[in-house]
PDB file of C-alpha atoms in Angstrom:
ATOM      1  CA  MET S  86     -14.431 -41.828  -0.794  1.00 88.00           C
ATOM      2  CA  ASN S  87     -10.780 -42.154  -1.824  1.00 95.00           C
ATOM      3  CA  ALA S  88     -11.135 -41.938  -5.788  1.00 97.00           C
ATOM      4  CA  ILE S  89     -13.664 -40.874  -8.161  1.00 97.00           C
ATOM      5  CA  THR S  90     -13.789 -40.733 -11.866  1.00 97.00           C
ATOM      6  CA  LEU S  91     -15.629 -38.291 -14.162  1.00 96.00           C
ATOM      7  CA  LYS S  92     -16.329 -37.641 -17.829  1.00 96.00           C
ATOM      8  CA  ALA S  93     -15.342 -34.057 -19.176  1.00 97.00           C
ATOM      9  CA  PRO S  94     -17.870 -33.498 -22.218  1.00 97.00           C
ATOM     10  CA  ALA S  95     -16.478 -31.319 -25.222  1.00 98.00           C
ATOM     11  CA  LYS S  96     -18.710 -28.232 -26.223  1.00 97.00           C
ATOM     12  CA  ILE S  97     -19.652 -26.921 -29.578  1.00 98.00           C
ATOM     13  CA  ASN S  98     -20.946 -23.542 -30.548  1.00 97.00           C
ATOM     14  CA  THR S  99     -23.788 -23.375 -32.959  1.00 98.00           C
ATOM     15  CA  VAL S 100     -23.834 -19.478 -32.505  1.00 98.00           C
ATOM     16  CA  LEU S 101     -20.723 -17.490 -31.667  1.00 98.00           C
ATOM     17  CA  ASP S 102     -21.434 -13.561 -32.007  1.00 98.00           C
ATOM     18  CA  ILE S 103     -19.257 -10.870 -30.817  1.00 97.00           C
ATOM     19  CA  LYS S 104     -21.034  -7.721 -29.771  1.00 95.00           C
ATOM     20  CA  GLY S 105     -18.144  -5.560 -28.962  1.00 93.00           C
ATOM     21  CA  LEU S 106     -15.193  -4.938 -26.186  1.00 92.00           C
ATOM     22  CA  TYR S 107     -15.209  -4.234 -22.586  1.00 93.00           C
ATOM     23  CA  PRO S 108     -12.891  -1.266 -21.094  1.00 93.00           C
ATOM     24  CA  ASN S 109     -10.125  -4.145 -20.110  1.00 91.00           C
ATOM     25  CA  GLY S 110     -10.035  -5.536 -23.863  1.00 88.00           C
ATOM     26  CA  TYR S 111     -12.383  -8.857 -23.491  1.00 90.00           C
ATOM     27  CA  HIS S 112     -14.927  -9.397 -26.115  1.00 95.00           C
ATOM     28  CA  ILE S 113     -18.397  -9.442 -25.245  1.00 96.00           C
ATOM     29  CA  LEU S 114     -19.768 -12.523 -26.392  1.00 97.00           C
ATOM     30  CA  ASP S 115     -23.127 -13.758 -27.576  1.00 98.00           C
ATOM     31  CA  MET S 116     -23.167 -17.948 -27.832  1.00 98.00           C
ATOM     32  CA  ILE S 117     -25.208 -20.761 -27.831  1.00 98.00           C
ATOM     33  CA  MET S 118     -23.214 -23.795 -26.452  1.00 98.00           C
ATOM     34  CA  LEU S 119     -24.139 -27.447 -25.991  1.00 97.00           C
ATOM     35  CA  SER S 120     -22.051 -30.568 -24.854  1.00 97.00           C
ATOM     36  CA  ILE S 121     -21.575 -33.567 -27.002  1.00 98.00           C
ATOM     37  CA  ASP S 122     -20.554 -36.945 -25.871  1.00 96.00           C
ATOM     38  CA  LEU S 123     -17.172 -36.914 -27.124  1.00 98.00           C
ATOM     39  CA  CYS S 124     -15.235 -36.549 -23.638  1.00 98.00           C
ATOM     40  CA  ASP S 125     -12.123 -36.791 -21.690  1.00 98.00           C
ATOM     41  CA  GLU S 126     -11.960 -38.904 -18.563  1.00 98.00           C
ATOM     42  CA  LEU S 127     -10.435 -37.662 -15.269  1.00 98.00           C
ATOM     43  CA  SER S 128      -9.720 -39.564 -12.270  1.00 98.00           C
ATOM     44  CA  LEU S 129      -8.822 -38.084  -8.843  1.00 98.00           C
ATOM     45  CA  THR S 130      -7.263 -40.154  -5.995  1.00 98.00           C
ATOM     46  CA  LYS S 131      -6.394 -39.135  -2.409  1.00 98.00           C
ATOM     47  CA  ILE S 132      -2.585 -39.700  -1.641  1.00 97.00           C
ATOM     48  CA  PRO S 133      -0.660 -39.417   1.771  1.00 93.00           C
ATOM     49  CA  GLU S 134       1.817 -36.640   0.804  1.00 94.00           C
ATOM     50  CA  ASN S 135       0.388 -32.963   0.457  1.00 95.00           C
ATOM     51  CA  LYS S 136       1.100 -32.820  -3.345  1.00 96.00           C
ATOM     52  CA  ILE S 137      -0.613 -32.742  -6.595  1.00 98.00           C
ATOM     53  CA  LYS S 138       0.488 -35.357  -9.299  1.00 97.00           C
ATOM     54  CA  LEU S 139      -0.892 -35.322 -12.622  1.00 98.00           C
ATOM     55  CA  TYR S 140      -0.462 -37.802 -15.334  1.00 98.00           C
ATOM     56  CA  ILE S 141      -1.929 -37.341 -19.075  1.00 97.00           C
ATOM     57  CA  SER S 142      -2.213 -39.450 -21.681  1.00 96.00           C
ATOM     58  CA  GLY S 143      -3.631 -39.373 -25.398  1.00 93.00           C
ATOM     59  CA  SER S 144      -2.084 -35.769 -25.603  1.00 91.00           C
ATOM     60  CA  GLU S 145       1.058 -34.067 -25.607  1.00 87.00           C
ATOM     61  CA  ILE S 146      -0.106 -31.021 -23.312  1.00 90.00           C
ATOM     62  CA  ALA S 147       1.610 -30.143 -20.006  1.00 89.00           C
ATOM     63  CA  ALA S 148       1.259 -32.085 -16.902  1.00 91.00           C
ATOM     64  CA  ASP S 149       2.703 -29.525 -14.838  1.00 94.00           C
ATOM     65  CA  SER S 150       1.219 -26.454 -12.915  1.00 95.00           C
ATOM     66  CA  SER S 151       0.344 -24.491 -16.262  1.00 95.00           C
ATOM     67  CA  ASN S 152      -2.249 -27.125 -16.981  1.00 96.00           C
ATOM     68  CA  LEU S 153      -6.033 -26.211 -15.906  1.00 97.00           C
ATOM     69  CA  VAL S 154      -6.653 -29.617 -14.082  1.00 98.00           C
ATOM     70  CA  TYR S 155      -3.663 -28.703 -12.171  1.00 98.00           C
ATOM     71  CA  LYS S 156      -4.817 -25.297 -11.332  1.00 98.00           C
ATOM     72  CA  ALA S 157      -8.270 -26.430 -10.536  1.00 98.00           C
ATOM     73  CA  ILE S 158      -7.095 -28.875  -8.124  1.00 98.00           C
ATOM     74  CA  ASP S 159      -4.780 -26.496  -6.358  1.00 98.00           C
ATOM     75  CA  THR S 160      -7.236 -23.551  -6.209  1.00 98.00           C
ATOM     76  CA  MET S 161      -9.909 -26.152  -4.463  1.00 97.00           C
ATOM     77  CA  LYS S 162      -7.089 -27.380  -1.991  1.00 97.00           C
ATOM     78  CA  LYS S 163      -6.354 -23.677  -1.139  1.00 97.00           C
ATOM     79  CA  ARG S 164      -9.996 -22.376  -0.933  1.00 96.00           C
ATOM     80  CA  TYR S 165     -11.064 -25.211   1.259  1.00 96.00           C
ATOM     81  CA  ALA S 166      -7.746 -25.740   3.335  1.00 96.00           C
ATOM     82  CA  ILE S 167      -7.210 -29.367   1.986  1.00 96.00           C
ATOM     83  CA  LYS S 168      -4.210 -30.898   3.226  1.00 95.00           C
ATOM     84  CA  THR S 169      -4.508 -34.362   1.572  1.00 96.00           C
ATOM     85  CA  GLY S 170      -2.494 -34.874  -1.625  1.00 97.00           C
ATOM     86  CA  VAL S 171      -4.280 -35.651  -5.136  1.00 98.00           C
ATOM     87  CA  LYS S 172      -3.265 -37.864  -8.013  1.00 98.00           C
ATOM     88  CA  ALA S 173      -4.968 -36.868 -11.037  1.00 98.00           C
ATOM     89  CA  VAL S 174      -5.017 -39.087 -14.211  1.00 98.00           C
ATOM     90  CA  LEU S 175      -6.328 -37.520 -17.108  1.00 98.00           C
ATOM     91  CA  LYS S 176      -7.221 -39.618 -20.490  1.00 98.00           C
ATOM     92  CA  LYS S 177      -7.818 -37.248 -23.322  1.00 98.00           C
ATOM     93  CA  LYS S 178     -10.074 -37.768 -26.289  1.00 97.00           C
ATOM     94  CA  ILE S 179     -11.056 -33.933 -27.224  1.00 97.00           C
ATOM     95  CA  PRO S 180      -8.486 -32.841 -29.748  1.00 95.00           C
ATOM     96  CA  SER S 181      -6.713 -29.777 -28.549  1.00 91.00           C
ATOM     97  CA  SER S 182      -6.485 -26.307 -30.212  1.00 88.00           C
ATOM     98  CA  ALA S 183      -9.858 -27.129 -31.778  1.00 93.00           C
ATOM     99  CA  GLY S 184     -12.565 -24.886 -30.378  1.00 93.00           C
ATOM    100  CA  LEU S 185     -14.181 -27.673 -28.315  1.00 96.00           C
ATOM    101  CA  GLY S 186     -13.151 -26.349 -24.699  1.00 95.00           C
ATOM    102  CA  GLY S 187     -11.387 -29.531 -23.871  1.00 96.00           C
ATOM    103  CA  GLY S 188      -9.154 -27.677 -21.217  1.00 96.00           C
ATOM    104  CA  SER S 189     -12.124 -25.999 -19.765  1.00 97.00           C
ATOM    105  CA  ALA S 190     -13.817 -29.532 -19.654  1.00 97.00           C
ATOM    106  CA  ASP S 191     -11.059 -31.028 -17.795  1.00 98.00           C
ATOM    107  CA  CYS S 192     -11.010 -28.147 -15.648  1.00 98.00           C
ATOM    108  CA  ALA S 193     -14.571 -28.152 -14.481  1.00 97.00           C
ATOM    109  CA  ALA S 194     -14.267 -31.948 -14.205  1.00 97.00           C
ATOM    110  CA  ALA S 195     -11.553 -31.348 -11.452  1.00 98.00           C
ATOM    111  CA  ILE S 196     -13.578 -28.821  -9.826  1.00 97.00           C
ATOM    112  CA  LYS S 197     -16.743 -31.090  -9.619  1.00 96.00           C
ATOM    113  CA  GLY S 198     -14.295 -34.136  -8.694  1.00 96.00           C
ATOM    114  CA  MET S 199     -12.808 -32.090  -5.553  1.00 97.00           C
ATOM    115  CA  ILE S 200     -16.226 -31.272  -4.588  1.00 96.00           C
ATOM    116  CA  LYS S 201     -17.217 -34.818  -4.579  1.00 95.00           C
ATOM    117  CA  LEU S 202     -13.966 -36.486  -3.447  1.00 97.00           C
ATOM    118  CA  PHE S 203     -13.719 -34.329  -0.364  1.00 96.00           C
ATOM    119  CA  ASP S 204     -17.449 -34.067   0.541  1.00 95.00           C
ATOM    120  CA  LEU S 205     -17.133 -30.187   0.010  1.00 94.00           C
ATOM    121  CA  THR S 206     -20.153 -27.770   0.842  1.00 90.00           C
ATOM    122  CA  ALA S 207     -20.471 -25.208  -1.522  1.00 86.00           C
ATOM    123  CA  GLU S 208     -22.766 -22.913  -3.058  1.00 89.00           C
ATOM    124  CA  SER S 209     -23.127 -23.140  -6.730  1.00 89.00           C
ATOM    125  CA  SER S 210     -22.598 -19.434  -7.577  1.00 90.00           C
ATOM    126  CA  GLU S 211     -19.346 -19.767  -5.405  1.00 93.00           C
ATOM    127  CA  ILE S 212     -18.151 -22.659  -7.555  1.00 94.00           C
ATOM    128  CA  TYR S 213     -19.095 -20.864 -10.740  1.00 93.00           C
ATOM    129  CA  SER S 214     -17.162 -17.836  -9.497  1.00 94.00           C
ATOM    130  CA  ILE S 215     -14.199 -20.366  -9.283  1.00 96.00           C
ATOM    131  CA  GLY S 216     -14.581 -21.402 -12.400  1.00 96.00           C
ATOM    132  CA  LYS S 217     -14.883 -18.088 -14.037  1.00 94.00           C
ATOM    133  CA  ALA S 218     -11.421 -17.012 -12.720  1.00 95.00           C
ATOM    134  CA  LEU S 219      -9.942 -20.129 -14.132  1.00 96.00           C
ATOM    135  CA  GLY S 220     -11.167 -19.646 -17.583  1.00 93.00           C
ATOM    136  CA  ALA S 221     -13.972 -18.089 -19.804  1.00 90.00           C
ATOM    137  CA  ASP S 222     -15.317 -21.436 -20.816  1.00 94.00           C
ATOM    138  CA  VAL S 223     -15.308 -23.106 -17.408  1.00 96.00           C
ATOM    139  CA  PRO S 224     -18.488 -22.067 -15.991  1.00 95.00           C
ATOM    140  CA  PHE S 225     -20.173 -23.409 -18.995  1.00 96.00           C
ATOM    141  CA  CYS S 226     -18.330 -26.616 -18.881  1.00 96.00           C
ATOM    142  CA  LEU S 227     -19.532 -26.839 -15.067  1.00 96.00           C
ATOM    143  CA  TYR S 228     -23.242 -26.231 -16.111  1.00 95.00           C
ATOM    144  CA  GLN S 229     -22.956 -28.637 -19.731  1.00 95.00           C
ATOM    145  CA  ARG S 230     -26.387 -28.042 -20.398  1.00 95.00           C
ATOM    146  CA  CYS S 231     -27.233 -26.249 -23.715  1.00 97.00           C
ATOM    147  CA  ALA S 232     -27.264 -22.576 -22.964  1.00 97.00           C
ATOM    148  CA  ARG S 233     -26.936 -19.118 -24.091  1.00 98.00           C
ATOM    149  CA  ALA S 234     -23.562 -17.874 -22.887  1.00 97.00           C
ATOM    150  CA  GLU S 235     -23.126 -13.900 -22.775  1.00 97.00           C
ATOM    151  CA  GLY S 236     -20.374 -11.600 -21.344  1.00 95.00           C
ATOM    152  CA  ILE S 237     -17.019 -13.370 -21.485  1.00 93.00           C
ATOM    153  CA  GLY S 238     -18.940 -16.892 -21.600  1.00 92.00           C
ATOM    154  CA  GLU S 239     -19.983 -16.642 -17.851  1.00 92.00           C
ATOM    155  CA  ILE S 240     -23.666 -15.237 -18.168  1.00 94.00           C
ATOM    156  CA  LEU S 241     -25.803 -18.330 -18.554  1.00 96.00           C
ATOM    157  CA  THR S 242     -29.283 -18.804 -19.814  1.00 96.00           C
ATOM    158  CA  PRO S 243     -30.893 -22.260 -19.991  1.00 96.00           C
ATOM    159  CA  LEU S 244     -32.157 -23.345 -23.496  1.00 97.00           C
ATOM    160  CA  PRO S 245     -33.939 -26.709 -24.725  1.00 97.00           C
ATOM    161  CA  ASP S 246     -32.082 -29.542 -25.818  1.00 96.00           C
ATOM    162  CA  LEU S 247     -31.424 -29.948 -29.582  1.00 96.00           C
ATOM    163  CA  PRO S 248     -34.051 -32.327 -31.208  1.00 96.00           C
ATOM    164  CA  PRO S 249     -32.454 -35.782 -31.669  1.00 96.00           C
ATOM    165  CA  CYS S 250     -29.941 -35.755 -34.091  1.00 98.00           C
ATOM    166  CA  PHE S 251     -26.291 -37.082 -34.983  1.00 98.00           C
ATOM    167  CA  ILE S 252     -22.847 -34.838 -35.043  1.00 98.00           C
ATOM    168  CA  LEU S 253     -19.993 -35.512 -37.333  1.00 98.00           C
ATOM    169  CA  LEU S 254     -16.738 -33.728 -36.016  1.00 98.00           C
ATOM    170  CA  ALA S 255     -13.776 -33.239 -37.771  1.00 98.00           C
ATOM    171  CA  LYS S 256     -10.424 -31.525 -36.457  1.00 97.00           C
ATOM    172  CA  PRO S 257      -7.802 -30.707 -39.227  1.00 96.00           C
ATOM    173  CA  SER S 258      -3.991 -31.064 -37.894  1.00 93.00           C
ATOM    174  CA  GLU S 259      -3.511 -27.445 -37.835  1.00 93.00           C
ATOM    175  CA  GLY S 260      -4.980 -25.471 -34.801  1.00 88.00           C
ATOM    176  CA  MET S 261      -6.080 -21.981 -34.639  1.00 88.00           C
ATOM    177  CA  PRO S 262      -4.782 -20.015 -31.501  1.00 89.00           C
ATOM    178  CA  THR S 263      -7.743 -18.472 -29.969  1.00 89.00           C
ATOM    179  CA  LEU S 264      -5.919 -15.185 -29.448  1.00 90.00           C
ATOM    180  CA  LYS S 265      -4.743 -14.884 -32.882  1.00 92.00           C
ATOM    181  CA  ALA S 266      -8.373 -15.376 -34.002  1.00 93.00           C
ATOM    182  CA  PHE S 267      -9.954 -12.640 -31.979  1.00 93.00           C
ATOM    183  CA  LYS S 268      -7.210 -10.327 -32.912  1.00 93.00           C
ATOM    184  CA  GLU S 269      -7.682 -11.038 -36.601  1.00 94.00           C
ATOM    185  CA  TYR S 270     -11.444 -10.705 -36.064  1.00 94.00           C
ATOM    186  CA  ASP S 271     -10.938  -7.425 -34.651  1.00 93.00           C
ATOM    187  CA  GLY S 272      -8.956  -5.960 -37.466  1.00 92.00           C
ATOM    188  CA  LEU S 273     -11.753  -6.696 -39.758  1.00 91.00           C
ATOM    189  CA  GLU S 274     -13.434  -3.537 -41.325  1.00 88.00           C
ATOM    190  CA  ASN S 275     -16.702  -4.990 -42.437  1.00 88.00           C
ATOM    191  CA  LYS S 276     -17.932  -7.180 -39.387  1.00 90.00           C
ATOM    192  CA  THR S 277     -20.609  -9.606 -39.562  1.00 88.00           C
ATOM    193  CA  HIS S 278     -23.149 -10.531 -36.649  1.00 93.00           C
ATOM    194  CA  ILE S 279     -25.180 -13.669 -36.078  1.00 96.00           C
ATOM    195  CA  ASP S 280     -29.136 -13.595 -35.279  1.00 96.00           C
ATOM    196  CA  THR S 281     -28.735 -14.994 -32.037  1.00 97.00           C
ATOM    197  CA  GLU S 282     -32.705 -14.583 -31.217  1.00 97.00           C
ATOM    198  CA  LYS S 283     -33.658 -16.280 -34.461  1.00 97.00           C
ATOM    199  CA  ALA S 284     -31.707 -19.326 -33.380  1.00 97.00           C
ATOM    200  CA  ILE S 285     -33.194 -19.392 -29.999  1.00 98.00           C
ATOM    201  CA  GLU S 286     -36.576 -19.479 -31.659  1.00 98.00           C
ATOM    202  CA  CYS S 287     -35.867 -22.253 -33.582  1.00 98.00           C
ATOM    203  CA  MET S 288     -34.459 -24.278 -30.542  1.00 97.00           C
ATOM    204  CA  LYS S 289     -37.679 -23.511 -28.812  1.00 97.00           C
ATOM    205  CA  ALA S 290     -39.529 -24.745 -31.362  1.00 98.00           C
ATOM    206  CA  ALA S 291     -37.600 -27.911 -31.755  1.00 97.00           C
ATOM    207  CA  ASP S 292     -36.948 -27.129 -35.501  1.00 98.00           C
ATOM    208  CA  LEU S 293     -33.828 -28.751 -36.148  1.00 97.00           C
ATOM    209  CA  LYS S 294     -33.831 -27.778 -39.560  1.00 97.00           C
ATOM    210  CA  GLY S 295     -34.187 -24.162 -38.448  1.00 98.00           C
ATOM    211  CA  ILE S 296     -31.488 -24.270 -35.928  1.00 98.00           C
ATOM    212  CA  CYS S 297     -29.099 -25.739 -38.549  1.00 98.00           C
ATOM    213  CA  ASP S 298     -30.145 -22.709 -40.881  1.00 98.00           C
ATOM    214  CA  SER S 299     -29.727 -20.368 -38.088  1.00 97.00           C
ATOM    215  CA  MET S 300     -26.094 -21.292 -37.142  1.00 98.00           C
ATOM    216  CA  GLY S 301     -23.273 -19.173 -37.350  1.00 98.00           C
ATOM    217  CA  ASN S 302     -19.771 -18.171 -36.333  1.00 98.00           C
ATOM    218  CA  VAL S 303     -18.270 -14.651 -36.762  1.00 97.00           C
ATOM    219  CA  LEU S 304     -14.943 -16.126 -36.482  1.00 97.00           C
ATOM    220  CA  GLU S 305     -15.399 -18.762 -39.123  1.00 96.00           C
ATOM    221  CA  ALA S 306     -14.029 -16.477 -41.913  1.00 93.00           C
ATOM    222  CA  VAL S 307     -10.992 -15.598 -40.023  1.00 94.00           C
ATOM    223  CA  THR S 308      -9.722 -19.115 -39.218  1.00 95.00           C
ATOM    224  CA  ILE S 309     -10.487 -20.310 -43.047  1.00 96.00           C
ATOM    225  CA  LYS S 310      -8.620 -17.590 -43.997  1.00 95.00           C
ATOM    226  CA  ASN S 311      -5.666 -19.103 -42.161  1.00 95.00           C
ATOM    227  CA  ILE S 312      -6.680 -22.684 -42.348  1.00 96.00           C
ATOM    228  CA  PRO S 313      -8.441 -23.372 -45.833  1.00 97.00           C
ATOM    229  CA  LEU S 314      -9.309 -26.955 -45.040  1.00 97.00           C
ATOM    230  CA  VAL S 315     -11.683 -25.821 -42.521  1.00 97.00           C
ATOM    231  CA  GLY S 316     -13.873 -24.414 -45.164  1.00 97.00           C
ATOM    232  CA  GLU S 317     -13.291 -27.431 -47.524  1.00 98.00           C
ATOM    233  CA  ILE S 318     -14.416 -29.886 -44.740  1.00 98.00           C
ATOM    234  CA  LYS S 319     -17.615 -27.902 -44.179  1.00 98.00           C
ATOM    235  CA  ALA S 320     -18.467 -27.599 -47.721  1.00 98.00           C
ATOM    236  CA  GLU S 321     -18.033 -31.585 -48.022  1.00 98.00           C
ATOM    237  CA  MET S 322     -20.029 -32.258 -44.650  1.00 98.00           C
ATOM    238  CA  ILE S 323     -22.930 -30.428 -46.596  1.00 98.00           C
ATOM    239  CA  ASN S 324     -22.200 -32.326 -49.740  1.00 97.00           C
ATOM    240  CA  GLN S 325     -22.321 -35.257 -47.473  1.00 97.00           C
ATOM    241  CA  GLY S 326     -25.918 -34.476 -46.507  1.00 97.00           C
ATOM    242  CA  ALA S 327     -25.372 -32.348 -43.028  1.00 98.00           C
ATOM    243  CA  LEU S 328     -28.499 -30.004 -42.412  1.00 98.00           C
ATOM    244  CA  GLY S 329     -25.939 -27.802 -41.528  1.00 98.00           C
ATOM    245  CA  ALA S 330     -22.107 -27.336 -40.636  1.00 98.00           C
ATOM    246  CA  LEU S 331     -20.077 -24.975 -38.708  1.00 98.00           C
ATOM    247  CA  MET S 332     -16.534 -24.266 -37.025  1.00 98.00           C
ATOM    248  CA  SER S 333     -16.671 -24.638 -33.427  1.00 97.00           C
ATOM    249  CA  GLY S 334     -15.171 -21.630 -31.152  1.00 94.00           C
ATOM    250  CA  SER S 335     -12.224 -20.598 -33.056  1.00 91.00           C
ATOM    251  CA  GLY S 336     -11.489 -23.494 -34.728  1.00 90.00           C
ATOM    252  CA  SER S 337     -10.162 -25.768 -36.165  1.00 94.00           C
ATOM    253  CA  SER S 338     -12.689 -28.373 -35.579  1.00 97.00           C
ATOM    254  CA  VAL S 339     -15.858 -28.477 -37.919  1.00 98.00           C
ATOM    255  CA  PHE S 340     -19.317 -30.132 -36.986  1.00 98.00           C
ATOM    256  CA  GLY S 341     -22.043 -31.176 -39.325  1.00 98.00           C
ATOM    257  CA  ILE S 342     -25.473 -31.833 -37.677  1.00 98.00           C
ATOM    258  CA  TYR S 343     -27.316 -34.916 -39.423  1.00 98.00           C
ATOM    259  CA  LYS S 344     -30.959 -36.129 -38.982  1.00 96.00           C
ATOM    260  CA  ASP S 345     -30.006 -39.645 -40.583  1.00 92.00           C
ATOM    261  CA  GLU S 346     -27.418 -42.140 -39.008  1.00 95.00           C
ATOM    262  CA  ALA S 347     -26.745 -43.867 -42.541  1.00 96.00           C
ATOM    263  CA  ALA S 348     -25.687 -40.406 -43.869  1.00 96.00           C
ATOM    264  CA  LEU S 349     -23.500 -39.666 -41.100  1.00 97.00           C
ATOM    265  CA  ASN S 350     -21.634 -43.122 -41.194  1.00 97.00           C
ATOM    266  CA  LYS S 351     -21.252 -42.738 -45.080  1.00 97.00           C
ATOM    267  CA  ALA S 352     -19.976 -38.803 -44.397  1.00 98.00           C
ATOM    268  CA  TYR S 353     -17.470 -39.866 -42.071  1.00 98.00           C
ATOM    269  CA  SER S 354     -16.073 -42.606 -44.208  1.00 98.00           C
ATOM    270  CA  VAL S 355     -15.824 -40.343 -47.040  1.00 98.00           C
ATOM    271  CA  ILE S 356     -14.553 -36.972 -45.112  1.00 98.00           C
ATOM    272  CA  LYS S 357     -11.834 -39.393 -43.193  1.00 98.00           C
ATOM    273  CA  GLU S 358     -10.560 -40.813 -46.424  1.00 97.00           C
ATOM    274  CA  LYS S 359     -10.973 -37.580 -48.614  1.00 97.00           C
ATOM    275  CA  PHE S 360      -8.937 -35.154 -46.107  1.00 97.00           C
ATOM    276  CA  ASN S 361      -6.769 -38.154 -44.369  1.00 97.00           C
ATOM    277  CA  LEU S 362      -8.140 -36.924 -40.827  1.00 97.00           C
ATOM    278  CA  SER S 363      -6.943 -38.794 -37.816  1.00 96.00           C
ATOM    279  CA  GLU S 364      -9.189 -36.731 -35.333  1.00 97.00           C
ATOM    280  CA  ILE S 365     -12.749 -37.243 -36.775  1.00 98.00           C
ATOM    281  CA  PHE S 366     -15.639 -38.705 -34.601  1.00 98.00           C
ATOM    282  CA  MET S 367     -19.147 -39.623 -34.590  1.00 98.00           C
ATOM    283  CA  THR S 368     -20.963 -38.017 -31.875  1.00 98.00           C
ATOM    284  CA  ARG S 369     -24.233 -36.772 -30.650  1.00 97.00           C
ATOM    285  CA  PRO S 370     -25.729 -33.843 -28.384  1.00 97.00           C
ATOM    286  CA  LEU S 371     -25.922 -34.597 -24.673  1.00 96.00           C
ATOM    287  CA  LYS S 372     -29.221 -34.535 -23.253  1.00 94.00           C
ATOM    288  CA  SER S 373     -30.019 -32.535 -19.889  1.00 92.00           C
ATOM    289  CA  SER S 374     -30.743 -35.631 -18.299  1.00 89.00           C
ATOM    290  CA  GLU S 375     -27.219 -36.803 -18.944  1.00 91.00           C
ATOM    291  CA  CYS S 376     -25.268 -33.688 -17.789  1.00 85.00           C
ATOM    292  CA  GLY S 377     -24.046 -33.428 -14.283  1.00 75.00           C
ATOM    293  CA  SER S 378     -24.634 -29.830 -14.133  1.00 68.00           C
ATOM    294  CA  LEU S 379     -24.856 -27.522 -11.342  1.00 70.00           C
ATOM    295  CA  ASP S 380     -27.734 -24.804 -11.035  1.00 67.00           C
ATOM    296  CA  ILE S 381     -27.258 -21.406 -12.317  1.00 60.00           C
TER     297      ILE S 381
END
């Protein structure tokens, strides 16, 4: 094999809770995460010269050694003593600074792509260890299927797929830096928490309304304080018939879950025009059978 192309799906959080801090300052997380069919596309091609060449379209993110795709390829080359060069072409569709894990998804795709491109033999545990070292969301993006993510995000427990539904995803032009969101949350005197167990019970019962009612994100209030438009978009999604709406990750993207496709289409048109959004997408959850996951 000389070339391979992979999809890198975005993720959303239906639950994001913070249980405390580890001694090293990392946050102890409790999340429910799932992949959606909004994807970047990564193509990897072998080249004769022992170099990594990265090209990116659809985004202004850096195409250099600071990029997670570059880091993933470089890590895999060193770990498995690969002397062949690699050209990587990344087509971005997932918004940046959105809480959608775009960089982590691209990183995971690069790891998987290197395994397939060079026919590497590696245990899943080793690949997850490589992913964890590159980013907290990378293990989930390697797994892709709906899961509870604990620790810093690397402890994954499989969960059932969401019942059939549609998702409207909207991203304000202003993004929220992850570190800033967590720092401001740490400074709150009265911290709220989410009942993750209740949310999981609803998922196991395939109760879409219950899933939506039990959604929560402790970082949402912090981001809304900085970017009020996040709250306005969320309220309008509910007004336009969403069963539930929530900010994903540290934001600033907001998603609404719809049972009815006609309501989704109407909400898309209304919200796009009302808030003059350039990054708004009609999408859906990926099923387990559609996910190119590794075992955990």
